[in-house]
Tab-separated table of N, CA and C in Angstrom:
chain	number	residue	atom	x	y	z
A	1	ARG	N	0.463	-1.021	-0.170
A	1	ARG	CA	-0.035	-0.137	-0.012
A	1	ARG	C	0.600	1.185	0.277
A	2	ASP	N	0.544	2.169	-1.268
A	2	ASP	CA	1.247	3.579	-0.899
A	2	ASP	C	0.779	4.432	-0.776
A	3	THR	N	1.223	5.242	0.641
A	3	THR	CA	0.219	5.962	1.035
A	3	THR	C	0.360	7.192	0.598
A	4	SER	N	1.136	7.739	-0.606
A	4	SER	CA	1.045	8.844	-1.314
A	4	SER	C	0.240	8.899	-2.243
A	5	GLY	N	-0.293	8.034	-3.091
A	5	GLY	CA	-1.583	8.226	-3.786
A	5	GLY	C	-1.336	7.409	-5.320
A	6	PRO	N	-2.098	6.990	-5.916
A	6	PRO	CA	-1.638	6.466	-6.969
A	6	PRO	C	-0.634	6.939	-8.345
A	7	ILE	N	0.047	6.560	-9.156
A	7	ILE	CA	0.871	6.820	-10.543
A	7	ILE	C	0.405	7.043	-11.375
A	8	VAL	N	-0.203	8.011	-12.047
A	8	VAL	CA	-0.627	7.783	-13.398
A	8	VAL	C	0.410	7.805	-14.909
A	9	LEU	N	0.571	7.023	-15.555
A	9	LEU	CA	1.466	7.213	-16.904
A	9	LEU	C	0.764	7.779	-18.118
A	10	ILE	N	0.903	8.581	-18.661
A	10	ILE	CA	0.757	8.795	-19.727
A	10	ILE	C	1.236	7.882	-21.524
A	11	GLU	N	1.076	7.795	-22.049
A	11	GLU	CA	1.629	7.391	-22.899
A	11	GLU	C	1.579	8.102	-24.530
A	12	ASN	N	2.272	8.512	-25.206
A	12	ASN	CA	2.011	8.488	-26.744
A	12	ASN	C	1.582	10.037	-26.317
A	13	ALA	N	2.215	10.979	-25.724
A	13	ALA	CA	1.764	12.599	-25.331
A	13	ALA	C	2.207	13.472	-26.268
A	14	PHE	N	1.816	13.994	-27.395
A	14	PHE	CA	1.533	14.880	-28.387
A	14	PHE	C	2.444	13.918	-29.910
A	15	ALA	N	1.874	12.573	-29.510
A	15	ALA	CA	2.153	11.788	-30.689
A	15	ALA	C	1.889	12.121	-32.348
A	16	GLY	N	0.593	12.775	-31.990
A	16	GLY	CA	0.100	13.079	-33.416
A	16	GLY	C	0.666	13.928	-34.532
A	17	ASP	N	0.879	14.168	-35.519
A	17	ASP	CA	1.199	15.285	-35.954
A	17	ASP	C	1.129	16.727	-35.806
A	18	ARG	N	-0.686	16.603	-35.971
A	18	ARG	CA	-1.342	18.325	-35.440
A	18	ARG	C	-0.559	18.658	-34.748
A	19	SER	N	-0.504	17.643	-33.050
A	19	SER	CA	-0.010	18.071	-31.984
A	19	SER	C	1.570	18.546	-31.887
A	20	ARG	N	2.021	18.238	-32.804
A	20	ARG	CA	2.977	17.855	-33.060
A	20	ARG	C	3.617	19.546	-33.394
A	21	GLU	N	2.939	19.677	-34.704
A	21	GLU	CA	3.403	20.878	-35.447
A	21	GLU	C	2.790	22.200	-34.973
A	22	LEU	N	1.896	22.106	-34.241
A	22	LEU	CA	0.956	22.984	-33.357
A	22	LEU	C	2.095	23.229	-32.240
A	23	LEU	N	2.790	22.753	-31.201
A	23	LEU	CA	3.592	22.735	-30.514
A	23	LEU	C	5.241	23.435	-31.529
A	24	GLU	N	5.475	23.173	-32.052
A	24	GLU	CA	6.429	23.820	-33.112
A	24	GLU	C	6.713	24.916	-33.769
A	25	SER	N	5.589	25.253	-33.798
A	25	SER	CA	5.363	26.607	-33.869
A	25	SER	C	5.101	27.363	-32.944
A	26	GLY	N	4.895	27.117	-31.789
A	26	GLY	CA	5.434	27.705	-30.561
A	26	GLY	C	3.840	28.178	-29.923
A	27	PHE	N	2.853	27.190	-30.354
A	27	PHE	CA	1.748	27.322	-29.730
A	27	PHE	C	1.567	26.085	-28.581
A	28	PRO	N	1.111	27.039	-27.218
A	28	PRO	CA	1.412	25.681	-26.213
A	28	PRO	C	0.572	24.699	-26.162
A	29	ALA	N	0.424	23.741	-24.859
A	29	ALA	CA	-0.290	22.379	-24.873
A	29	ALA	C	-0.057	22.862	-23.411
A	30	ARG	N	-1.899	22.417	-22.963
A	30	ARG	CA	-1.449	21.952	-21.480
A	30	ARG	C	-2.336	20.680	-21.871
A	31	VAL	N	-1.453	20.083	-20.721
A	31	VAL	CA	-1.890	18.687	-19.841
A	31	VAL	C	-2.534	18.841	-18.601
A	32	THR	N	-3.789	18.585	-18.390
A	32	THR	CA	-4.418	18.484	-17.594
A	32	THR	C	-5.035	16.347	-16.796
A	33	VAL	N	-4.412	16.350	-15.842
A	33	VAL	CA	-4.681	14.791	-14.808
A	33	VAL	C	-5.797	15.239	-13.683
A	34	THR	N	-6.741	14.633	-14.112
A	34	THR	CA	-7.728	14.652	-12.872
A	34	THR	C	-8.203	13.629	-12.581
A	35	THR	N	-7.693	13.347	-11.245
A	35	THR	CA	-7.925	11.992	-10.453
A	35	THR	C	-9.070	11.793	-8.933
A	36	GLU	N	-9.839	11.048	-9.194
A	36	GLU	CA	-10.618	10.831	-8.393
A	36	GLU	C	-10.633	9.403	-7.504
A	37	LEU	N	-10.907	9.612	-6.061
A	37	LEU	CA	-10.842	8.206	-5.493
A	37	LEU	C	-12.477	8.124	-5.209
A	38	TRP	N	-13.385	6.921	-5.238
A	38	TRP	CA	-14.201	6.730	-5.113
A	38	TRP	C	-14.803	5.561	-4.194
A	39	ALA	N	-15.443	5.536	-3.156
A	39	ALA	CA	-15.965	4.170	-2.575
A	39	ALA	C	-16.950	3.704	-3.056
A	40	SER	N	-17.004	2.737	-3.375
A	40	SER	CA	-17.766	1.563	-4.393
A	40	SER	C	-19.458	1.473	-2.968
A	41	ARG	N	-20.407	1.905	-3.786
A	41	ARG	CA	-21.459	1.648	-2.793
A	41	ARG	C	-22.935	0.716	-3.405
A	42	PRO	N	-23.828	0.092	-3.138
A	42	PRO	CA	-24.422	-0.414	-3.566
A	42	PRO	C	-25.672	0.119	-4.824
A	43	PHE	N	-26.167	1.577	-4.574
A	43	PHE	CA	-27.086	2.011	-5.250
A	43	PHE	C	-26.165	3.318	-6.260
A	44	PHE	N	-25.416	4.334	-5.157
A	44	PHE	CA	-25.070	5.398	-5.434
A	44	PHE	C	-22.634	5.520	-5.276
A	45	ASP	N	-22.187	5.380	-5.464
A	45	ASP	CA	-21.261	5.610	-5.038
A	45	ASP	C	-20.331	6.762	-4.736
A	46	ASN	N	-19.363	7.046	-3.727
A	46	ASN	CA	-19.365	8.077	-3.192
A	46	ASN	C	-18.295	8.871	-3.323
A	47	LEU	N	-18.135	9.613	-3.594
A	47	LEU	CA	-16.851	10.878	-4.164
A	47	LEU	C	-15.973	11.197	-2.855
A	48	ILE	N	-15.158	10.015	-2.687
A	48	ILE	CA	-14.162	11.052	-1.390
A	48	ILE	C	-13.334	12.126	-1.661
A	49	GLY	N	-12.203	12.207	-2.508
A	49	GLY	CA	-11.341	13.057	-3.080
A	49	GLY	C	-11.160	13.753	-4.491
A	50	THR	N	-10.850	14.930	-4.804
A	50	THR	CA	-10.099	15.142	-6.238
A	50	THR	C	-8.785	15.623	-5.890
A	51	ASP	N	-8.235	14.992	-7.049
A	51	ASP	CA	-6.929	15.990	-7.237
A	51	ASP	C	-6.827	16.176	-8.983
A	52	VAL	N	-6.536	17.353	-9.171
A	52	VAL	CA	-5.954	17.958	-10.305
A	52	VAL	C	-4.991	18.926	-10.784
A	53	THR	N	-3.973	18.131	-11.845
A	53	THR	CA	-2.337	18.529	-11.434
A	53	THR	C	-2.302	18.401	-12.769
A	54	GLU	N	-1.601	19.820	-13.436
A	54	GLU	CA	-1.682	20.544	-14.693
A	54	GLU	C	-0.040	20.568	-15.135
A	55	ARG	N	-0.187	20.531	-16.253
A	55	ARG	CA	1.457	20.900	-16.943
A	55	ARG	C	1.175	21.802	-18.126
A	56	ILE	N	2.317	22.345	-18.114
A	56	ILE	CA	2.331	23.824	-20.026
A	56	ILE	C	3.240	22.974	-20.114
A	57	VAL	N	2.906	22.690	-21.407
A	57	VAL	CA	4.238	22.556	-22.596
A	57	VAL	C	4.609	23.944	-23.631
A	58	ARG	N	5.209	24.349	-24.195
A	58	ARG	CA	5.585	25.262	-24.508
A	58	ARG	C	6.981	25.132	-25.434
A	59	TYR	N	6.887	25.081	-26.653
A	59	TYR	CA	8.352	25.664	-27.477
A	59	TYR	C	8.414	26.884	-27.840
A	60	ASP	N	9.493	27.362	-27.361
A	60	ASP	CA	10.285	28.703	-27.464
A	60	ASP	C	10.915	28.214	-28.720
A	61	VAL	N	10.684	29.212	-29.675
A	61	VAL	CA	11.320	29.149	-31.149
A	61	VAL	C	12.182	29.951	-30.987
A	62	LEU	N	12.885	30.715	-30.468
A	62	LEU	CA	13.803	31.177	-30.771
A	62	LEU	C	15.227	30.354	-30.227
A	63	ALA	N	14.972	30.221	-28.512
A	63	ALA	CA	16.218	29.529	-27.576
A	63	ALA	C	16.005	27.562	-28.748
A	64	LYS	N	14.792	27.461	-29.322
A	64	LYS	CA	14.872	25.935	-29.708
A	64	LYS	C	14.766	25.039	-28.636
A	65	GLN	N	14.062	25.322	-27.651
A	65	GLN	CA	14.201	24.420	-26.649
A	65	GLN	C	12.330	24.120	-26.233
A	66	TYR	N	11.984	23.082	-25.383
A	66	TYR	CA	10.854	23.067	-25.188
A	66	TYR	C	10.810	23.463	-23.786
A	67	ARG	N	9.883	23.987	-23.158
A	67	ARG	CA	9.845	24.698	-22.073
A	67	ARG	C	8.377	23.629	-20.935
A	68	VAL	N	8.834	23.284	-20.186
A	68	VAL	CA	7.928	22.894	-19.319
A	68	VAL	C	7.553	23.549	-17.780
A	69	GLY	N	6.324	23.776	-17.569
A	69	GLY	CA	5.967	24.634	-16.565
A	69	GLY	C	4.486	23.675	-15.848
A	70	ARG	N	4.191	24.205	-14.630
A	70	ARG	CA	2.932	23.860	-13.867
A	70	ARG	C	2.397	24.849	-13.176
A	71	PRO	N	1.136	25.363	-13.289
A	71	PRO	CA	0.213	26.828	-13.275
A	71	PRO	C	0.369	26.940	-11.617
A	72	GLN	N	0.488	27.762	-11.240
A	72	GLN	CA	0.834	27.955	-10.033
A	72	GLN	C	-0.205	29.811	-9.991
A	73	ARG	N	-1.348	29.611	-8.929
A	73	ARG	CA	-2.429	30.916	-9.144
A	73	ARG	C	-1.896	31.384	-10.670
A	74	ASP	N	-1.736	33.074	-10.142
A	74	ASP	CA	-1.313	33.563	-11.667
A	74	ASP	C	-0.008	33.757	-12.551
A	75	THR	N	0.545	32.983	-12.220
A	75	THR	CA	1.595	32.485	-13.153
A	75	THR	C	1.838	31.281	-13.249
A	76	VAL	N	3.168	31.228	-14.224
A	76	VAL	CA	3.733	29.299	-14.386
A	76	VAL	C	4.981	29.245	-13.994
A	77	VAL	N	5.092	28.382	-13.017
A	77	VAL	CA	6.548	27.741	-12.308
A	77	VAL	C	7.234	26.900	-13.068
A	78	ASP	N	8.568	27.069	-13.719
A	78	ASP	CA	9.568	26.216	-14.442
A	78	ASP	C	9.671	25.210	-14.055
A	79	ILE	N	9.441	23.894	-14.995
A	79	ILE	CA	9.964	22.909	-14.197
A	79	ILE	C	10.871	22.375	-15.337
A	80	GLY	N	10.727	22.835	-16.411
A	80	GLY	CA	12.469	22.455	-17.247
A	80	GLY	C	11.943	22.873	-18.366
A	81	ARG	N	13.625	22.582	-19.273
A	81	ARG	CA	13.831	22.945	-20.231
A	81	ARG	C	14.068	21.810	-21.194
A	82	PHE	N	13.762	21.739	-22.454
A	82	PHE	CA	14.704	20.465	-23.022
A	82	PHE	C	14.517	20.541	-24.206
A	83	ALA	N	15.587	19.864	-24.894
A	83	ALA	CA	16.196	20.420	-26.129
A	83	ALA	C	15.472	19.196	-27.289
A	84	THR	N	14.552	17.833	-26.939
A	84	THR	CA	13.509	17.492	-27.939
A	84	THR	C	12.410	17.370	-27.357
A	85	LEU	N	11.573	16.835	-27.946
A	85	LEU	CA	9.797	16.848	-27.981
A	85	LEU	C	9.667	15.507	-27.041
A	86	ASP	N	10.963	14.327	-27.290
A	86	ASP	CA	10.965	13.254	-26.549
A	86	ASP	C	10.824	13.719	-25.302
A	87	GLU	N	12.146	14.419	-24.653
A	87	GLU	CA	12.747	14.928	-23.533
A	87	GLU	C	11.556	15.552	-22.673
A	88	ALA	N	10.959	16.204	-23.574
A	88	ALA	CA	9.587	17.445	-23.088
A	88	ALA	C	8.428	16.105	-22.660
A	89	ARG	N	8.214	14.741	-23.462
A	89	ARG	CA	7.389	14.489	-23.167
A	89	ARG	C	7.278	13.536	-22.511
A	90	GLY	N	8.518	13.088	-22.161
A	90	GLY	CA	8.778	12.464	-20.679
A	90	GLY	C	8.826	13.203	-19.379
A	91	SER	N	8.837	14.279	-19.151
A	91	SER	CA	8.600	15.178	-18.116
A	91	SER	C	7.041	14.883	-17.634
A	92	VAL	N	6.369	14.974	-18.785
A	92	VAL	CA	4.898	15.031	-18.242
A	92	VAL	C	4.223	14.171	-18.704
A	93	SER	N	5.114	12.658	-18.852
A	93	SER	CA	4.611	11.390	-18.918
A	93	SER	C	3.822	10.657	-17.490
A	94	ARG	N	4.491	11.005	-16.638
A	94	ARG	CA	4.445	10.519	-15.215
A	94	ARG	C	4.200	11.469	-13.977
A	95	PHE	N	2.750	11.522	-13.632
A	95	PHE	CA	2.560	12.181	-12.599
A	95	PHE	C	2.006	11.170	-11.005
A	96	THR	N	2.512	11.817	-10.063
A	96	THR	CA	2.258	11.125	-8.545
A	96	THR	C	1.058	11.843	-8.254
A	97	VAL	N	-0.502	11.663	-7.884
A	97	VAL	CA	-1.241	12.370	-7.564
A	97	VAL	C	-1.133	11.850	-6.374
A	98	ARG	N	-1.239	13.338	-5.314
A	98	ARG	CA	-1.413	13.175	-3.787
A	98	ARG	C	-3.073	13.297	-3.265
A	99	LEU	N	-3.423	12.483	-3.760
A	99	LEU	CA	-4.531	11.361	-3.018
A	99	LEU	C	-4.902	10.040	-2.668
A	100	PRO	N	-4.126	10.205	-1.091
A	100	PRO	CA	-3.970	8.381	-0.817
A	100	PRO	C	-5.131	8.136	-0.269
A	101	ALA	N	-5.701	6.757	-0.414
A	101	ALA	CA	-6.835	6.360	0.162
A	101	ALA	C	-6.701	6.204	1.749
A	102	PRO	N	-7.759	5.980	2.172
A	102	PRO	CA	-7.642	6.504	3.646
A	102	PRO	C	-7.651	4.756	4.066
A	103	ALA	N	-6.875	4.367	5.194
A	103	ALA	CA	-7.113	2.962	5.800
A	103	ALA	C	-7.995	2.543	6.356
A	104	ASN	N	-8.134	1.128	6.272
A	104	ASN	CA	-9.208	0.773	6.324
A	104	ASN	C	-10.489	0.968	6.293
A	105	ARG	N	-10.617	1.246	4.711
A	105	ARG	CA	-11.532	1.040	3.678
A	105	ARG	C	-11.846	0.113	2.760
A	106	GLN	N	-13.058	-0.173	2.346
A	106	GLN	CA	-13.126	-1.183	1.524
A	106	GLN	C	-14.204	-0.885	0.221
A	107	ARG	N	-13.931	-1.246	-0.905
A	107	ARG	CA	-14.597	-1.517	-2.144
A	107	ARG	C	-13.986	0.412	-2.191
A	108	LEU	N	-12.881	0.667	-2.669
A	108	LEU	CA	-12.577	2.229	-3.078
A	108	LEU	C	-11.745	1.581	-4.697
A	109	TYR	N	-12.268	2.995	-5.374
A	109	TYR	CA	-11.289	2.835	-6.830
A	109	TYR	C	-11.261	3.787	-7.449
A	110	TYR	N	-10.201	3.868	-8.173
A	110	TYR	CA	-9.830	5.418	-8.691
A	110	TYR	C	-10.203	5.613	-10.103
A	111	THR	N	-10.767	7.195	-10.085
A	111	THR	CA	-11.007	7.317	-11.505
A	111	THR	C	-9.998	8.217	-12.009
A	112	VAL	N	-9.601	8.431	-13.527
A	112	VAL	CA	-8.689	9.445	-13.972
A	112	VAL	C	-8.989	9.788	-15.553
A	113	GLN	N	-9.087	11.445	-15.884
A	113	GLN	CA	-8.952	11.803	-17.209
A	113	GLN	C	-8.009	12.300	-17.242
A	114	VAL	N	-7.041	12.671	-18.749
A	114	VAL	CA	-6.008	13.384	-18.515
A	114	VAL	C	-6.472	13.619	-20.288
A	115	THR	N	-6.233	15.242	-20.107
A	115	THR	CA	-7.007	15.575	-21.703
A	115	THR	C	-5.549	16.425	-21.814
A	116	ILE	N	-5.714	16.596	-22.867
A	116	ILE	CA	-4.012	17.118	-23.596
A	116	ILE	C	-5.056	18.451	-24.748
A	117	GLU	N	-4.683	19.246	-24.309
A	117	GLU	CA	-4.814	20.276	-25.236
A	117	GLU	C	-3.797	21.216	-25.804
A	118	THR	N	-4.140	20.851	-27.179
A	118	THR	CA	-3.003	22.225	-28.001
A	118	THR	C	-3.702	23.600	-28.069
A	119	PHE	N	-3.228	24.706	-27.807
A	119	PHE	CA	-3.765	25.996	-28.781
A	119	PHE	C	-4.897	25.849	-28.156
A	120	SER	N	-5.290	26.132	-26.939
A	120	SER	CA	-6.757	26.018	-26.027
A	120	SER	C	-7.345	27.249	-25.870
A	121	SER	N	-8.388	27.887	-25.801
A	121	SER	CA	-9.373	29.086	-25.349
A	121	SER	C	-8.783	29.539	-24.743
A	122	ASN	N	-7.875	28.999	-23.479
A	122	ASN	CA	-7.645	30.090	-22.548
A	122	ASN	C	-6.181	30.921	-23.001
A	123	ASP	N	-5.853	30.179	-23.890
A	123	ASP	CA	-4.819	30.878	-24.569
A	123	ASP	C	-5.267	31.755	-25.498
A	124	LEU	N	-6.131	31.864	-26.817
A	124	LEU	CA	-6.602	32.272	-26.828
A	124	LEU	C	-7.129	33.547	-25.672
A	125	ARG	N	-7.599	33.345	-24.625
A	125	ARG	CA	-7.632	34.762	-23.982
A	125	ARG	C	-6.824	35.220	-23.611
A	126	GLU	N	-5.614	34.464	-23.009
A	126	GLU	CA	-4.415	35.658	-22.913
A	126	GLU	C	-3.923	36.599	-23.971
A	127	VAL	N	-4.305	35.678	-25.088
A	127	VAL	CA	-3.459	36.509	-25.785
A	127	VAL	C	-4.112	37.797	-26.103
A	128	GLN	N	-5.677	37.958	-26.266
A	128	GLN	CA	-6.169	38.896	-26.394
A	128	GLN	C	-6.250	39.688	-25.031
A	129	ARG	N	-6.148	39.333	-24.091
A	129	ARG	CA	-5.507	40.486	-22.685
A	129	ARG	C	-4.357	41.085	-23.244
A	130	TRP	N	-3.232	39.748	-23.728
A	130	TRP	CA	-2.049	40.998	-24.109
A	130	TRP	C	-2.460	41.701	-24.758
A	131	LEU	N	-2.776	42.043	-25.590
A	131	LEU	CA	-2.948	42.420	-27.023
A	131	LEU	C	-4.097	43.905	-26.592
A	132	ASN	N	-4.896	43.776	-25.448
A	132	ASN	CA	-4.886	44.875	-24.916
A	132	ASN	C	-4.569	45.837	-23.601
A	133	GLY	N	-3.468	45.176	-23.751
A	133	GLY	CA	-2.706	45.773	-22.540
A	133	GLY	C	-1.970	45.667	-21.579
A	134	GLU	N	-3.257	44.369	-21.015
A	134	GLU	CA	-3.312	43.772	-19.621
A	134	GLU	C	-2.393	43.205	-19.070
A	135	ALA	N	-0.851	43.127	-18.003
A	135	ALA	CA	0.137	42.925	-17.506
A	135	ALA	C	-0.734	41.482	-17.308
A	136	LYS	N	-1.555	41.442	-16.559
A	136	LYS	CA	-2.041	39.925	-16.029
A	136	LYS	C	-3.627	40.185	-15.463
A	137	PRO	N	-4.260	39.128	-15.893
A	137	PRO	CA	-5.913	39.265	-15.775
A	137	PRO	C	-6.722	40.089	-14.079
A	138	ALA	N	-7.487	40.788	-14.444
A	138	ALA	CA	-7.868	41.521	-13.251
A	138	ALA	C	-8.632	40.190	-11.642
A	139	ILE	N	-8.385	40.934	-10.835
A	139	ILE	CA	-9.605	39.449	-10.496
A	139	ILE	C	-10.697	40.464	-9.625
A	140	LYS	N	-11.976	39.582	-9.825
A	140	LYS	CA	-13.154	40.548	-9.488
A	140	LYS	C	-14.224	39.465	-9.064
A	141	GLY	N	-14.886	39.747	-8.558
A	141	GLY	CA	-15.707	38.854	-7.479
A	141	GLY	C	-16.810	39.193	-8.254
A	142	ASP	N	-17.431	39.587	-9.380
A	142	ASP	CA	-18.355	39.493	-10.492
A	142	ASP	C	-17.944	39.521	-11.623
A	143	ARG	N	-18.894	38.272	-12.905
A	143	ARG	CA	-18.907	38.483	-13.643
A	143	ARG	C	-18.950	39.443	-14.846
A	144	ASN	N	-18.731	39.211	-16.236
A	144	ASN	CA	-19.218	40.450	-17.238
A	144	ASN	C	-20.226	38.939	-17.757
A	145	PRO	N	-21.567	39.861	-17.998
A	145	PRO	CA	-22.434	38.706	-18.541
A	145	PRO	C	-22.263	37.772	-20.448
A	146	ALA	N	-21.508	38.574	-20.825
A	146	ALA	CA	-20.820	38.323	-22.302
A	146	ALA	C	-19.697	37.076	-21.756
A	147	SER	N	-19.626	36.647	-20.754
A	147	SER	CA	-17.990	36.083	-21.038
A	147	SER	C	-18.448	34.607	-21.067
A	148	ALA	N	-19.230	34.116	-20.968
A	148	ALA	CA	-19.742	32.593	-21.510
A	148	ALA	C	-20.121	32.783	-23.064
A	149	LEU	N	-20.733	33.937	-23.742
A	149	LEU	CA	-20.744	33.719	-24.974
A	149	LEU	C	-19.133	33.749	-25.857
A	150	SER	N	-18.281	34.355	-24.663
A	150	SER	CA	-17.481	34.689	-25.341
A	150	SER	C	-16.095	33.725	-25.185
A	151	ARG	N	-16.385	33.009	-24.008
A	151	ARG	CA	-15.839	31.314	-24.076
A	151	ARG	C	-16.015	30.691	-25.059
A	152	GLY	N	-17.309	30.565	-24.973
A	152	GLY	CA	-18.018	29.094	-26.238
A	152	GLY	C	-17.353	30.217	-27.763
A	153	PHE	N	-17.175	31.014	-28.188
A	153	PHE	CA	-16.794	31.851	-29.007
A	153	PHE	C	-15.277	31.760	-29.132
A	154	MET	N	-14.714	31.812	-28.226
A	154	MET	CA	-12.950	31.466	-28.526
A	154	MET	C	-12.430	29.877	-28.455
A	155	THR	N	-13.671	28.990	-28.053
A	155	THR	CA	-13.788	27.517	-28.130
A	155	THR	C	-13.475	27.314	-29.482
A	156	LEU	N	-14.503	28.006	-29.681
A	156	LEU	CA	-14.709	27.625	-31.340
A	156	LEU	C	-13.748	28.525	-32.574
A	157	PHE	N	-13.075	29.189	-31.949
A	157	PHE	CA	-11.754	30.024	-33.036
A	157	PHE	C	-10.896	29.271	-32.661
A	158	SER	N	-10.845	29.008	-31.536
A	158	SER	CA	-9.549	27.537	-31.069
A	158	SER	C	-9.311	26.962	-32.039
A	159	ARG	N	-10.449	25.880	-32.207
A	159	ARG	CA	-10.768	24.460	-33.204
A	159	ARG	C	-10.567	24.848	-34.611
A	160	LEU	N	-11.338	26.187	-34.880
A	160	LEU	CA	-11.423	26.286	-36.425
A	160	LEU	C	-9.477	27.191	-36.720
A	161	LEU	N	-9.026	26.814	-35.603
A	161	LEU	CA	-7.572	27.795	-35.976
A	161	LEU	C	-6.787	26.288	-36.066
A	162	GLY	N	-7.302	24.843	-35.824
A	162	GLY	CA	-6.597	23.874	-35.472
A	162	GLY	C	-6.898	23.532	-34.615
A	163	GLY	N	-7.036	23.967	-33.359
A	163	GLY	CA	-6.368	23.404	-31.599
A	163	GLY	C	-7.014	22.099	-31.909
A	164	ASP	N	-6.147	21.287	-30.851
A	164	ASP	CA	-6.481	19.768	-30.823
A	164	ASP	C	-6.971	19.374	-29.474
A	165	VAL	N	-7.799	18.436	-29.146
A	165	VAL	CA	-7.811	18.215	-27.813
A	165	VAL	C	-8.236	16.989	-27.931
A	166	LYS	N	-7.585	16.437	-26.962
A	166	LYS	CA	-7.437	14.579	-26.594
A	166	LYS	C	-7.915	14.357	-25.596
A	167	ARG	N	-8.495	13.371	-25.050
A	167	ARG	CA	-8.888	12.994	-23.474
A	167	ARG	C	-9.483	11.199	-23.793
A	168	GLN	N	-8.802	10.943	-22.877
A	168	GLN	CA	-8.761	9.476	-22.068
A	168	GLN	C	-9.082	9.288	-20.533
A	169	ARG	N	-9.694	8.329	-20.668
A	169	ARG	CA	-10.054	8.097	-19.163
A	169	ARG	C	-10.158	6.805	-18.598
A	170	GLY	N	-9.546	6.702	-17.415
A	170	GLY	CA	-9.213	5.121	-17.082
A	170	GLY	C	-10.009	5.087	-15.373
A	171	LYS	N	-9.786	3.851	-15.112
A	171	LYS	CA	-10.632	3.299	-13.920
A	171	LYS	C	-9.697	1.734	-13.597
A	172	SER	N	-9.467	2.240	-12.066
A	172	SER	CA	-8.890	1.036	-11.296
A	172	SER	C	-9.680	0.136	-11.039
A	173	ALA	N	-9.143	-1.038	-10.785
A	173	ALA	CA	-10.194	-2.248	-9.986
A	173	ALA	C	-10.513	-1.725	-8.839
A	174	VAL	N	-11.179	-2.477	-8.174
A	174	VAL	CA	-12.133	-2.021	-6.581
A	174	VAL	C	-10.825	-2.685	-6.012
A	175	PHE	N	-10.408	-1.888	-5.537
A	175	PHE	CA	-9.444	-2.520	-3.670
A	175	PHE	C	-9.751	-1.967	-2.260
A	176	ASP	N	-9.382	-2.773	-1.482
A	176	ASP	CA	-9.245	-2.524	-0.086
A	176	ASP	C	-7.946	-1.581	0.474
A	177	THR	N	-8.288	-1.187	1.694
A	177	THR	CA	-6.787	-0.441	2.247
A	177	THR	C	-6.810	-1.552	3.557
């Protein structure tokens, strides 16, 4: 029994030609791993906890390096710089999830969803903010009513420009601790 939580392995990240082309053109990619711990029950399963981990991969065209970072609040913490896509892929292919199963519990299982998004609508919003002269987004308690429409438009625009989204889901076997 490992007390730190499961290890998620991702195979073939950015293996598609379109993902690789977008990265090599300088567009960022976001890898999101969402892990949930569930208790199996007769009628409805019970969610015990959730962990979300993200990595951002971006190719720096001028330096000819792949940069990998971890979003933290309103900034990205640099994890490493890599000369090849294979090296960068290796840095985002293994995640240790900090969601340990509680002791002395029965019929538990994990679910994992991995989303790899290249050139996302979030990235388009950041470009829009940058073009508008904002250094960083303002933090406000209320939202603009047009923001939902804007998000939908940005997602559609991202897909029209060739953005790429891949999702995979998995589920562990039921186990006891």
